[in-house]
Amino acid sequence: MTTTLDRVTTPAAMDSTPRLSLAPSGVRPGRLDGAWWPRSRDLLLELPALAAEIDERWGRITRITVNPEQWPVIPRRIPVTGHTVHAGWFTTEQDQHVIVVCSYAPRRLNLLVVPPQADAVQAARLMAEAADPANTRTASELLAAEPSAGATGTNARSDFLPSAVTPSTGLGEAERRSDLARSRAASWPAAV
């Protein structure tokens, strides 16, 4: 059997250290609890490392929600070392630039998702401001204030991986990847 690697996502998958910034402990956060800078828009690749890092710092993660405007595929379950994290999505109820992370303890983190294509300087600035307890802006407001990182609205889709763009005709790569992700997620054991 031949295995084909997607060269766009493979390097990102090899470095699994999450790029995460959280508000200081013991301080009441502002509108956001911090920021996460994923390397791609592939939740199956990105979320296990994020969940593992937050599990270690904050407690076991049980659920995440995202806005599908920014994610080409949203798996229902994500395998994390020792357990499964359930994933969901909201369109109008959740800012498209936020990921919500919930734990067993009734706690919730609202994290700004820094666009993967942002440069290191932009990302550092956005992550620091999102984790600042004095921040009063929403995730979309933070990104809109950033010159080129703010270009991730509904019409600007350049932040998606080239292999995740669905052609207008025929079965596209995104649909094939989506079907593969769904079949893999369906075969995972139920959460314990």
XYZ file of C-alpha atoms in Angstrom, residues 11-170:
160
model
C 5.657 19.701 8.687
C 3.002 21.220 10.952
C 2.038 17.802 12.235
C 5.628 17.026 13.176
C 5.898 19.987 15.562
C 3.005 19.351 17.896
C 3.848 21.886 20.603
C 0.776 24.123 20.808
C 1.275 27.848 20.519
C -0.929 28.976 23.385
C -1.217 32.048 25.577
C -3.554 32.086 28.605
C -4.544 34.873 30.975
C -2.617 34.754 34.272
C -4.015 32.396 36.915
C -6.001 34.012 39.691
C -6.785 37.087 37.591
C -10.251 37.657 36.189
C -9.756 37.591 32.409
C -11.040 40.195 29.993
C -13.375 39.249 27.125
C -11.053 36.407 26.119
C -9.147 33.899 28.214
C -6.172 33.810 25.876
C -5.217 32.831 22.343
C -4.194 29.802 20.307
C -2.115 29.967 17.130
C -2.656 26.722 15.176
C -0.322 25.753 12.347
C -3.185 24.772 10.021
C -6.976 24.640 9.773
C -6.985 20.858 10.290
C -8.675 20.234 13.652
C -7.729 16.544 13.689
C -4.052 17.517 13.535
C -4.170 20.569 15.785
C -6.587 19.790 18.623
C -4.903 16.773 20.245
C -1.820 18.838 21.151
C -3.927 21.791 22.325
C -6.169 19.579 24.478
C -3.186 17.760 25.951
C -1.542 21.066 26.888
C -4.702 22.501 28.437
C -5.430 19.181 30.217
C -2.031 19.490 31.864
C -2.486 23.131 32.929
C -6.204 23.438 33.555
C -7.945 20.074 33.866
C -9.353 17.416 31.578
C -10.937 18.840 28.425
C -14.289 17.304 27.503
C -15.620 19.482 24.691
C -14.626 22.165 22.226
C -16.747 24.285 19.921
C -15.723 26.290 16.885
C -17.427 28.332 14.199
C -17.453 26.406 10.873
C -16.708 29.606 8.961
C -12.993 29.125 9.734
C -12.689 25.316 9.695
C -13.089 23.153 6.562
C -13.748 19.938 8.554
C -15.107 19.645 12.085
C -14.766 16.119 13.464
C -17.285 15.045 16.107
C -14.625 13.441 18.309
C -10.917 14.079 18.701
C -8.673 11.427 20.248
C -6.486 12.828 23.022
C -4.129 10.781 25.146
C -6.299 8.893 27.605
C -9.697 10.158 26.445
C -11.811 11.615 23.666
C -12.780 15.273 23.302
C -16.155 15.964 21.713
C -16.317 18.744 19.132
C -19.238 20.875 18.052
C -19.917 24.060 16.172
C -22.075 27.167 16.308
C -22.577 29.655 13.501
C -24.331 32.681 14.963
C -23.788 32.058 18.673
C -19.994 31.958 18.524
C -17.495 34.433 17.138
C -15.890 32.879 14.073
C -12.405 33.579 15.461
C -12.953 31.853 18.835
C -12.544 28.295 20.035
C -14.418 27.446 23.236
C -12.798 24.805 25.444
C -14.820 23.164 28.254
C -13.618 20.889 31.073
C -15.144 18.417 33.540
C -15.013 21.074 36.216
C -17.621 23.501 34.996
C -14.988 25.753 33.461
C -14.778 27.285 30.036
C -12.036 29.017 28.070
C -12.770 31.387 25.196
C -9.624 31.511 23.073
C -8.874 33.758 20.119
C -7.762 31.644 17.148
C -4.843 33.464 15.548
C -4.901 32.713 11.791
C -2.272 30.102 10.870
C -0.826 32.353 8.163
C -0.125 35.216 10.605
C 3.538 36.105 10.950
C 5.284 35.676 14.303
C 5.155 39.380 15.202
C 1.416 39.651 14.500
C 0.721 36.411 16.350
C 2.713 37.492 19.411
C 0.880 40.823 19.532
C -2.549 39.178 19.155
C -1.773 36.461 21.704
C -0.545 38.985 24.281
C -3.584 41.207 23.858
C -6.053 38.293 24.013
C -4.463 37.045 27.263
C -4.386 40.532 28.796
C -6.966 40.776 31.617
C -7.598 44.394 30.603
C -8.665 43.407 27.064
C -12.215 44.547 26.256
C -12.297 43.656 22.550
C -13.799 40.533 20.976
C -11.738 38.152 18.867
C -13.107 39.608 15.633
C -12.338 43.146 16.825
C -8.753 42.171 17.665
C -8.234 40.627 14.235
C -9.896 43.538 12.439
C -7.448 45.916 14.133
C -4.482 43.840 12.915
C -3.593 44.933 9.341
C -3.219 41.638 7.474
C -4.350 39.116 10.101
C -7.822 40.685 10.019
C -8.329 39.528 6.431
C -9.849 36.243 7.545
C -13.480 37.175 7.223
C -16.134 35.274 5.339
C -14.879 36.295 1.902
C -11.142 35.893 2.513
C -10.343 32.198 2.468
C -6.579 32.346 1.881
C -5.884 30.926 5.346
C -7.205 27.504 4.372
C -4.798 24.828 3.268
C -4.649 24.469 -0.531
C -5.740 20.830 -0.184
C -8.806 21.925 1.780
C -10.282 24.134 -0.947
C -13.294 22.519 -2.569
C -13.472 22.965 -6.358
C -16.803 24.154 -7.692
C -17.403 20.935 -9.641
C -16.789 17.281 -8.858
